[in-house]
XYZ file of C-alpha atoms in Angstrom:
649
model
C 99.419 53.605 138.606
C 100.944 54.305 135.442
C 100.446 55.296 132.624
C 103.235 56.037 128.609
C 102.318 57.254 125.655
C 98.952 56.841 123.689
C 99.971 54.973 120.874
C 102.634 52.659 122.585
C 101.958 52.041 125.954
C 103.984 49.489 128.204
C 103.699 47.236 130.361
C 103.974 48.463 133.703
C 103.736 46.431 136.494
C 102.470 47.755 140.236
C 103.660 47.451 143.509
C 101.010 44.924 145.401
C 97.996 46.965 147.091
C 97.956 45.257 150.508
C 95.263 43.034 151.930
C 91.487 44.480 153.071
C 91.763 44.624 156.770
C 95.435 45.022 156.906
C 97.044 45.497 160.386
C 97.367 49.206 161.805
C 99.190 50.532 164.133
C 98.396 52.208 167.437
C 97.428 56.219 166.153
C 96.346 59.065 169.030
C 93.283 58.952 166.849
C 92.592 55.371 167.413
C 93.399 55.828 171.346
C 90.974 58.679 170.825
C 88.421 56.247 169.801
C 88.131 54.132 171.947
C 87.775 55.925 175.207
C 84.679 58.007 173.913
C 81.655 57.996 175.287
C 79.118 59.217 172.786
C 77.500 62.073 174.679
C 81.588 63.720 174.390
C 82.177 61.507 170.269
C 79.022 64.597 169.628
C 80.386 67.165 171.128
C 84.485 67.405 169.853
C 85.860 70.067 169.814
C 86.145 71.899 165.990
C 90.088 72.639 167.157
C 90.543 69.179 168.249
C 89.003 67.605 165.073
C 90.407 70.265 161.804
C 93.928 68.561 163.836
C 93.234 65.368 163.783
C 91.529 64.814 159.391
C 88.803 64.014 161.693
C 84.829 64.396 160.911
C 81.708 63.592 163.779
C 78.287 62.976 162.101
C 74.606 62.263 163.464
C 72.842 60.489 160.977
C 69.438 59.070 161.415
C 69.563 55.536 162.487
C 66.816 53.967 159.791
C 67.461 56.419 156.774
C 71.059 57.326 157.026
C 69.722 60.692 156.311
C 72.014 63.122 158.122
C 71.181 65.966 159.851
C 74.633 67.449 161.665
C 78.521 67.482 160.158
C 81.602 69.081 161.765
C 85.751 68.442 162.059
C 87.451 68.450 158.708
C 84.541 68.002 156.364
C 86.063 69.984 153.791
C 89.421 67.866 153.622
C 87.689 64.765 153.369
C 84.146 65.075 151.472
C 85.645 67.987 149.001
C 81.634 69.704 150.286
C 81.430 71.953 153.240
C 79.243 70.614 156.088
C 76.138 73.133 154.589
C 76.434 71.462 150.424
C 76.407 68.526 152.556
C 73.355 69.512 155.771
C 71.035 70.722 152.319
C 70.982 67.199 150.635
C 71.147 65.135 153.062
C 71.120 61.887 151.393
C 74.171 62.501 150.048
C 76.701 61.800 151.787
C 76.236 57.968 151.442
C 75.518 58.091 147.726
C 79.499 59.878 147.921
C 80.390 55.639 148.829
C 81.597 53.375 145.738
C 82.107 50.583 147.282
C 79.596 48.288 148.348
C 78.261 48.072 152.022
C 76.385 47.327 153.989
C 73.481 51.347 154.698
C 72.607 49.478 157.515
C 74.256 50.735 161.257
C 74.806 46.482 161.785
C 76.585 45.832 165.810
C 75.658 48.906 167.401
C 74.699 46.633 170.435
C 78.668 45.849 170.608
C 81.056 48.108 172.912
C 82.785 49.718 170.291
C 79.735 49.885 168.087
C 79.635 49.126 163.797
C 83.269 50.055 162.863
C 83.076 49.652 158.954
C 85.909 50.679 155.979
C 84.480 51.753 152.726
C 85.906 53.723 149.899
C 84.390 57.231 147.916
C 84.245 59.848 145.550
C 84.543 62.476 146.478
C 83.456 65.504 143.469
C 86.281 66.961 142.123
C 86.668 62.780 140.946
C 89.370 62.114 143.190
C 88.493 58.553 145.520
C 89.276 58.344 149.833
C 89.134 55.198 151.921
C 87.588 55.940 154.776
C 87.112 54.236 158.518
C 83.318 54.966 160.319
C 82.813 54.192 163.782
C 78.718 54.445 165.026
C 77.076 54.193 167.970
C 74.019 54.981 168.991
C 72.571 58.172 170.216
C 69.607 58.046 173.110
C 66.935 59.059 171.314
C 63.435 60.269 172.775
C 60.805 58.023 173.067
C 58.281 57.846 168.778
C 61.137 60.408 167.769
C 63.030 58.381 164.322
C 66.863 56.861 166.006
C 69.580 58.854 166.080
C 73.461 57.513 165.006
C 76.514 59.063 165.695
C 79.500 57.810 164.008
C 83.998 59.234 164.404
C 85.143 59.439 160.468
C 88.501 59.540 159.569
C 90.885 58.828 156.541
C 92.575 55.805 155.858
C 96.431 56.255 154.878
C 97.069 52.273 154.961
C 96.982 51.710 150.671
C 93.514 49.248 150.895
C 92.548 46.031 148.363
C 89.795 47.865 145.762
C 87.805 44.839 144.922
C 86.059 45.357 141.688
C 82.676 47.144 141.424
C 79.818 44.321 139.950
C 79.306 44.555 136.804
C 75.747 46.101 136.105
C 76.951 49.155 138.271
C 80.191 50.204 135.881
C 80.614 53.174 134.506
C 79.577 52.674 130.701
C 82.914 52.493 128.499
C 85.608 53.526 131.478
C 85.484 50.461 132.841
C 84.924 46.332 131.307
C 85.247 43.029 133.967
C 86.720 39.383 131.895
C 87.413 37.010 134.415
C 90.293 33.913 132.548
C 90.415 29.892 133.635
C 94.428 29.070 134.200
C 94.711 28.371 130.860
C 94.025 32.218 129.933
C 91.283 31.335 127.813
C 87.441 33.834 129.074
C 85.461 31.937 130.560
C 82.619 35.609 131.479
C 82.752 39.002 129.920
C 80.820 41.728 130.733
C 79.221 44.029 127.490
C 81.462 46.615 128.705
C 84.372 44.139 127.886
C 81.889 43.122 124.085
C 81.836 47.327 123.162
C 85.763 47.627 124.450
C 87.054 44.865 122.025
C 84.280 45.723 119.511
C 83.518 41.449 119.978
C 80.494 39.714 119.096
C 78.787 38.535 121.707
C 78.251 34.589 120.741
C 82.251 34.242 119.845
C 84.249 35.515 122.950
C 83.351 33.400 125.574
C 86.913 30.399 125.461
C 88.476 32.353 123.311
C 92.399 32.858 124.880
C 92.583 36.940 126.055
C 96.308 37.620 125.162
C 94.428 37.175 121.830
C 93.457 40.767 122.694
C 96.379 42.649 123.224
C 99.264 43.455 121.387
C 102.576 41.350 121.460
C 104.360 43.681 123.515
C 101.960 43.611 126.487
C 100.887 39.962 126.560
C 104.420 38.915 129.318
C 102.708 40.466 132.009
C 98.710 38.360 130.708
C 101.895 35.771 131.386
C 103.601 36.286 134.203
C 99.366 37.162 135.641
C 98.283 33.330 134.982
C 101.967 31.600 136.336
C 101.800 34.061 139.302
C 98.256 34.191 140.204
C 97.327 37.110 143.004
C 96.934 36.285 146.590
C 93.720 37.069 147.894
C 93.222 40.469 148.453
C 96.381 41.546 146.399
C 96.709 42.659 142.222
C 98.514 43.968 140.311
C 98.140 47.053 137.448
C 99.372 47.443 134.433
C 99.342 50.277 130.955
C 98.683 47.998 128.719
C 97.785 48.330 124.796
C 95.097 46.186 123.295
C 93.844 45.444 119.712
C 89.824 46.641 118.673
C 88.339 44.535 116.620
C 91.483 42.597 117.062
C 93.414 44.958 114.836
C 92.969 48.741 115.460
C 95.744 49.793 119.080
C 94.239 51.617 121.781
C 95.600 51.885 125.580
C 93.923 49.961 128.203
C 94.282 49.766 132.061
C 94.534 46.887 132.902
C 93.743 45.453 137.018
C 94.586 41.649 137.921
C 93.413 40.926 140.112
C 92.047 37.353 141.923
C 89.562 35.087 140.499
C 87.041 32.531 142.403
C 88.961 28.941 142.326
C 85.549 27.324 141.691
C 85.003 30.009 138.619
C 87.890 31.023 137.453
C 91.763 32.039 137.896
C 92.120 35.454 137.272
C 89.826 37.981 137.288
C 90.437 41.605 134.807
C 89.483 45.385 135.122
C 89.612 46.953 132.244
C 90.473 50.657 131.310
C 89.922 52.598 128.614
C 92.426 54.269 128.643
C 91.645 56.001 124.899
C 89.877 60.024 125.819
C 92.401 60.672 128.585
C 95.445 59.895 126.416
C 93.691 61.676 123.865
C 93.032 64.851 125.694
C 96.490 64.707 127.392
C 98.455 65.183 124.134
C 95.064 67.979 123.216
C 96.689 69.504 126.604
C 100.171 68.810 125.266
C 99.973 70.370 121.882
C 97.409 73.372 122.998
C 100.355 74.383 125.671
C 102.997 74.200 123.222
C 101.217 76.328 121.849
C 99.973 78.959 123.869
C 104.132 78.777 125.263
C 105.087 79.503 121.410
C 102.616 82.718 120.280
C 103.164 85.598 120.110
C 101.072 87.171 121.858
C 101.196 87.251 126.138
C 98.983 84.961 127.943
C 98.521 85.535 132.123
C 95.650 83.297 133.157
C 94.302 84.613 136.911
C 91.085 83.604 139.753
C 89.046 85.694 140.594
C 90.839 87.636 143.139
C 92.523 88.637 140.959
C 96.161 86.864 141.960
C 98.500 85.589 138.548
C 97.713 81.633 137.443
C 100.127 81.112 134.776
C 101.833 83.150 131.769
C 103.287 82.276 129.129
C 107.372 82.550 127.736
C 106.081 85.620 125.603
C 104.318 87.503 128.779
C 107.933 86.529 130.723
C 110.159 87.611 127.778
C 107.757 91.031 127.533
C 107.756 91.562 131.053
C 110.919 91.365 131.582
C 109.920 88.915 134.682
C 109.909 84.970 135.583
C 107.493 82.672 136.003
C 108.106 81.944 139.249
C 109.392 85.894 140.347
C 104.814 86.423 138.722
C 103.315 83.268 140.543
C 100.120 83.324 142.681
C 101.657 87.611 142.984
C 98.401 90.096 142.797
C 97.758 91.271 139.001
C 98.287 94.952 138.506
C 101.552 94.461 140.494
C 103.145 92.766 136.926
C 99.831 94.303 134.866
C 100.467 98.071 133.602
C 100.091 101.534 135.068
C 96.757 101.836 135.121
C 94.497 104.131 137.112
C 91.846 103.609 139.060
C 88.864 103.743 137.084
C 90.817 101.776 134.415
C 90.760 99.591 136.962
C 86.822 99.753 137.972
C 85.545 99.803 135.152
C 88.176 96.539 133.775
C 86.890 94.208 137.425
C 82.921 95.784 136.092
C 82.814 93.749 132.965
C 84.334 90.549 133.613
C 82.644 90.132 136.744
C 80.012 90.025 135.014
C 80.180 87.699 132.251
C 81.987 90.505 129.279
C 85.166 90.209 127.689
C 86.729 94.051 127.350
C 89.223 94.822 125.573
C 91.374 98.240 124.852
C 94.384 99.783 124.535
C 96.409 99.944 128.591
C 100.186 101.710 128.780
C 101.339 98.522 130.973
C 104.472 98.381 133.719
C 107.489 96.111 133.505
C 109.129 94.141 136.264
C 111.501 96.441 135.635
C 109.656 99.822 136.195
C 109.767 100.278 132.717
C 105.964 101.004 130.293
C 105.089 99.644 127.025
C 101.840 100.148 125.699
C 99.737 96.891 124.118
C 96.645 95.916 123.105
C 94.087 94.112 125.679
C 91.959 91.363 126.356
C 90.306 90.122 129.205
C 88.035 87.566 128.887
C 86.172 85.372 131.463
C 86.624 81.897 131.375
C 83.351 80.275 132.773
C 84.047 76.451 134.277
C 81.609 73.258 133.997
C 78.968 74.359 135.926
C 78.661 78.293 133.796
C 80.755 79.865 136.514
C 83.127 82.733 135.956
C 86.548 80.503 137.010
C 89.398 82.580 135.638
C 90.385 84.993 133.908
C 92.446 85.350 130.183
C 94.619 87.878 129.907
C 95.788 88.640 126.198
C 98.506 91.627 125.816
C 100.164 92.678 122.558
C 102.994 95.253 122.103
C 102.012 98.169 120.262
C 104.246 100.151 120.656
C 106.148 100.510 118.049
C 102.358 101.544 116.455
C 101.634 104.160 118.256
C 105.206 105.039 117.776
C 104.971 104.898 114.339
C 100.837 106.372 114.567
C 102.736 109.599 117.057
C 104.950 110.255 114.189
C 102.113 109.587 110.766
C 100.017 112.727 113.104
C 102.934 114.775 113.503
C 103.500 114.891 109.760
C 99.543 115.727 109.073
C 100.205 117.993 111.120
C 103.334 119.223 109.234
C 101.312 119.449 105.518
C 98.772 121.286 106.998
C 100.153 124.152 108.637
C 102.128 123.617 105.261
C 98.645 123.578 103.636
C 97.734 126.719 105.288
C 100.858 128.662 104.434
C 100.010 127.797 100.697
C 96.317 129.397 101.370
C 97.661 132.079 102.891
C 99.696 133.278 99.726
C 96.697 132.620 97.603
C 94.159 134.745 100.217
C 97.036 137.817 100.319
C 94.803 140.514 98.622
C 91.961 139.758 99.797
C 93.560 140.353 103.244
C 95.153 142.837 102.998
C 91.333 144.568 101.766
C 90.476 143.543 104.678
C 92.868 144.890 106.707
C 92.606 148.556 105.018
C 89.280 148.605 105.256
C 89.660 149.678 109.440
C 92.749 151.317 108.785
C 91.011 153.626 106.064
C 87.973 153.956 108.447
C 90.877 154.682 111.751
C 92.355 157.619 109.744
C 89.250 159.218 108.089
C 87.932 159.098 112.472
C 90.962 159.932 113.575
C 91.442 163.531 111.231
C 87.679 164.070 113.046
C 88.639 163.741 116.049
C 92.027 166.070 116.161
C 88.364 168.742 114.306
C 86.573 168.062 116.571
C 89.083 168.358 119.128
C 89.746 171.615 118.086
C 85.941 173.202 117.055
C 84.725 171.220 119.857
C 85.884 168.349 122.195
C 82.570 166.686 123.484
C 81.925 165.826 120.121
C 85.223 164.138 119.579
C 84.044 161.302 122.291
C 81.382 159.551 119.971
C 84.831 159.322 117.559
C 87.357 157.604 119.735
C 84.773 155.206 120.754
C 84.515 154.150 116.709
C 88.312 154.105 117.107
C 88.063 151.518 119.425
C 85.732 148.779 117.079
C 88.499 150.095 114.022
C 91.018 148.798 116.233
C 89.110 145.707 117.564
C 88.087 144.954 114.394
C 92.126 145.359 112.849
C 93.651 143.434 115.350
C 90.770 139.911 115.235
C 92.078 139.732 110.863
C 95.589 140.140 112.425
C 95.415 136.963 114.707
C 92.526 134.589 112.879
C 95.713 135.100 110.268
C 98.788 134.309 113.125
C 95.845 130.929 113.847
C 95.275 130.508 110.812
C 99.192 129.911 109.594
C 100.964 129.058 112.819
C 101.876 125.532 113.908
C 98.870 123.907 115.468
C 98.278 120.390 117.263
C 94.677 119.377 116.558
C 92.269 119.184 120.044
C 89.539 117.540 119.729
C 85.854 119.803 121.937
C 82.670 121.104 120.550
C 82.708 124.149 117.874
C 79.669 126.256 116.774
C 79.124 125.114 113.241
C 77.009 128.074 112.260
C 78.781 130.843 113.791
C 82.421 129.244 112.573
C 80.760 129.381 108.976
C 79.918 132.809 109.117
C 83.785 133.961 110.104
C 84.758 131.671 106.461
C 81.932 133.691 104.407
C 83.746 137.248 106.283
C 87.309 136.233 104.914
C 85.385 135.402 101.604
C 83.233 138.298 101.134
C 86.089 140.751 99.426
C 86.920 138.289 96.830
C 83.144 137.600 96.371
C 82.181 141.158 95.577
C 85.431 141.669 93.221
C 84.637 138.693 91.137
C 80.894 139.057 90.558
C 79.655 135.803 93.015
C 76.629 135.556 95.058
C 78.301 133.349 97.962
C 74.789 131.906 99.604
C 75.245 130.315 103.727
C 72.022 127.688 104.046
C 71.721 127.752 107.802
C 69.735 125.082 110.032
C 66.869 127.524 112.481
C 69.243 127.097 114.972
C 72.372 129.149 116.024
C 73.366 126.401 118.983
C 74.791 123.415 116.078
C 77.232 122.156 117.771
C 79.500 119.535 116.499
C 82.473 117.570 117.522
C 86.143 118.653 116.579
C 88.916 120.999 115.924
C 87.917 124.765 114.815
C 91.245 124.980 113.013
C 91.279 122.198 111.205
C 87.072 122.172 110.172
C 88.070 126.175 109.010
C 90.661 124.930 106.360
C 88.460 121.938 105.287
C 86.085 124.887 104.485
C 88.126 127.448 103.878
C 89.856 124.697 100.547
C 86.954 123.725 99.287
C 85.163 127.164 98.906
C 88.128 128.569 96.994
C 88.273 125.427 94.347
C 84.913 126.695 94.150
C 85.835 130.782 93.467
C 88.532 129.043 90.852
C 85.704 126.532 89.168
C 83.310 130.433 88.893
C 85.910 131.880 86.967
C 85.622 129.871 84.555
C 82.209 129.882 83.722
C 80.461 132.111 80.676
C 80.865 135.784 80.925
C 77.006 136.794 80.826
C 76.098 133.467 83.242
C 75.402 134.582 87.038
C 78.105 132.629 89.436
C 77.094 131.648 92.866
C 78.091 129.389 95.401
C 76.521 128.170 98.338
C 77.107 126.346 101.656
C 74.634 124.403 102.932
C 74.303 122.822 106.380
C 71.604 119.835 106.799
C 70.264 118.368 110.046
C 71.712 115.117 111.859
C 71.165 111.820 110.802
C 69.891 108.494 112.639
C 73.881 107.375 112.914
C 74.706 111.693 114.681
C 76.651 113.133 111.449
C 75.424 116.661 110.158
C 76.385 117.076 106.585
C 77.829 120.284 105.040
C 77.739 120.913 101.150
C 79.433 123.152 99.123
C 77.972 123.157 95.817
C 79.336 125.875 93.035
C 77.838 126.275 89.712
C 80.787 126.496 87.438
C 82.625 124.140 85.042
C 82.612 121.368 86.474
C 85.207 118.165 87.150
C 87.459 117.370 84.316
C 86.828 114.642 81.674
C 88.950 111.069 84.184
C 89.796 113.476 87.492
C 86.823 111.691 89.463
C 89.450 108.285 90.382
C 92.349 110.671 91.207
C 91.056 113.884 92.704
C 91.812 113.245 96.229
C 95.328 111.308 96.010
C 98.138 113.626 96.955
C 99.812 115.532 94.644
C 97.645 115.059 91.659
C 95.934 118.428 90.616
C 93.599 120.294 87.523
C 95.678 123.545 88.498
C 98.492 125.246 86.648
C 100.439 126.272 90.101
C 98.043 123.658 92.459
C 99.881 121.683 94.133
C 98.186 118.980 94.259
C 97.561 118.751 98.484
C 95.062 120.738 99.598
C 92.296 118.030 98.853
C 93.860 114.613 100.004
C 94.442 116.731 103.551
C 90.540 117.326 103.558
C 89.245 114.016 103.608
C 92.557 113.472 106.034
C 91.504 115.456 108.393
C 87.401 115.169 108.007
C 88.281 111.498 108.366
C 90.738 111.898 111.462
C 86.885 113.154 112.818
C 85.211 110.095 112.393
C 83.502 111.974 108.930
C 83.296 111.532 105.503
C 84.264 113.405 102.611
C 83.057 113.219 99.122
C 81.593 115.107 95.985
C 78.767 114.591 92.557
C 77.410 115.958 90.139
C 74.415 117.295 88.931
C 72.097 116.708 86.541
C 73.671 120.751 85.340
C 77.516 119.796 86.026
C 77.810 121.307 88.436
C 80.133 119.716 91.382
C 78.808 119.312 94.730
C 81.561 118.513 97.376
C 80.225 116.300 101.077
C 81.314 116.277 103.900
C 79.806 114.841 107.718
C 80.701 115.751 111.064
C 79.259 113.892 114.593
C 77.277 116.227 116.950
C 79.041 117.049 119.972
C 75.446 115.638 121.639
C 76.612 111.288 119.500
C 79.794 111.265 120.720
C 79.138 112.415 124.581
C 76.278 109.425 124.255
C 78.598 106.894 123.186
C 80.802 107.672 125.546
C 78.271 107.696 128.417
C 77.807 104.057 126.660
C 81.976 103.271 126.324
C 82.014 104.700 130.252
C 79.385 101.419 130.991
C 80.930 98.546 129.818
């Protein structure tokens, strides 16, 4: 059976289909058929039946209920023996060619021989030859029959089904006289051509076809098929006499007493439309810029598009039926297990993944793996979409390096501004060391045992000076961001120690309002969080410096409790002069500053750092005109809960 395009299908005659029953050549299976006894038929070895493509079944004589079946069951029926035995009457429901349901002729030496057509679950048709013989049955038990079945490979005449058994909108039946006039048609034909019921009989059927399709009909009327033969072609019909649509026409010899030609018609509109959609979809998949791969339930590759081959430097043939992991990614066993757990449960998996090309090189891709379901809702395949993000990741890494360099520069600037404060910090332990050294020297002359106490104090002051120097070194050197648990209360106390001398010099009340618990942990980079605090407190000192001389100067640092999203808020408030008019909208823009000697990078870097930590930085003005800066950080417990939830996706 051939078909053309939906818009302009042309008549395509097919070869005649054979008579029923046709002449048959003797083959090994036929000889086996004739030589079998009832007992040997029922006990044929499975391997022999599989090799010959035959099936042996036992069914009840009267009801036809299946009792046993073995052999090449899946090859003939498209179902397993277990599936057929689960529904004992299903094997007969698959029969679509009218045939007597009773096992007639069982008293003959050869038993009962029949041929019929079945429709398998996938929609395909198959002709079967069945020879049946009665089985010895104990008195009082239902009579049983053993049957040997085999596929018929020689074409068979397939008579049209009665009109009331034809699927609605799929097939129609029309009978014509020798002149091509309609003498009989069913309701399906009326619907197919959109014809009025009372004005169809006597109409020339050629009027329902386009001119290019009419010669095939005229040829069939001039030389009708012999009994048992048929001709088939794909033509173009006219719905309502004007709208063309594709149809398949099967011409059969009619009943001489009633019609010269019988036509079985199939509307191909839905099939052609589906084929066109499939063609457009295939073209779209081949042309999109995303890599597409389809795999089966075992992970073997069924299809790849053009972009997949370009991205992985391979051909479709080289990866077809190969395990996906061989053409997939440099994937860890843990990640592969996570992916399989998600998609086998029917969930979509997505993430970034390091993939390996066929030549061994690697690239980063954004990956989505989506389960595909069949008409019964069961997962049948998986579609994997990949987008190469190697260039994007390279840009992100470059941006991160630039951000770290910029933050490093900002820390050096802050360090320069804090030089006098650092000099005082170091001067204190040095002064103490000098005093303790003189006292120790005196005691060594007068009372050597008393000098031990001064030596302990000297050791503490040396360690204190060393800690200050090392903190300066850590703060000033280039830094690679590393996020881990940070004790925020401890970090705040260290930062305030930096400003203790400056606060005394400028007579500023520097106060911290910390939670009662000392185990307040956030997740982030300790040095970067310290940099944000130092920058905000330094800005607060600048603000209170311009306050009225008689006014108390104060800077308050508050740490709140975590909110429902696991974010903890840190606030820095001063009672200085507040923001200049119009500065709010530009405050976080790089190189915008209200300081005469400022670079305008501090707040821009602070916001970038906080957002990189998953938080936010903002400010507000109080009713008294003072400025409060707030920033949020994720707690360590919320980060662990998020990681645990992600592991279960």
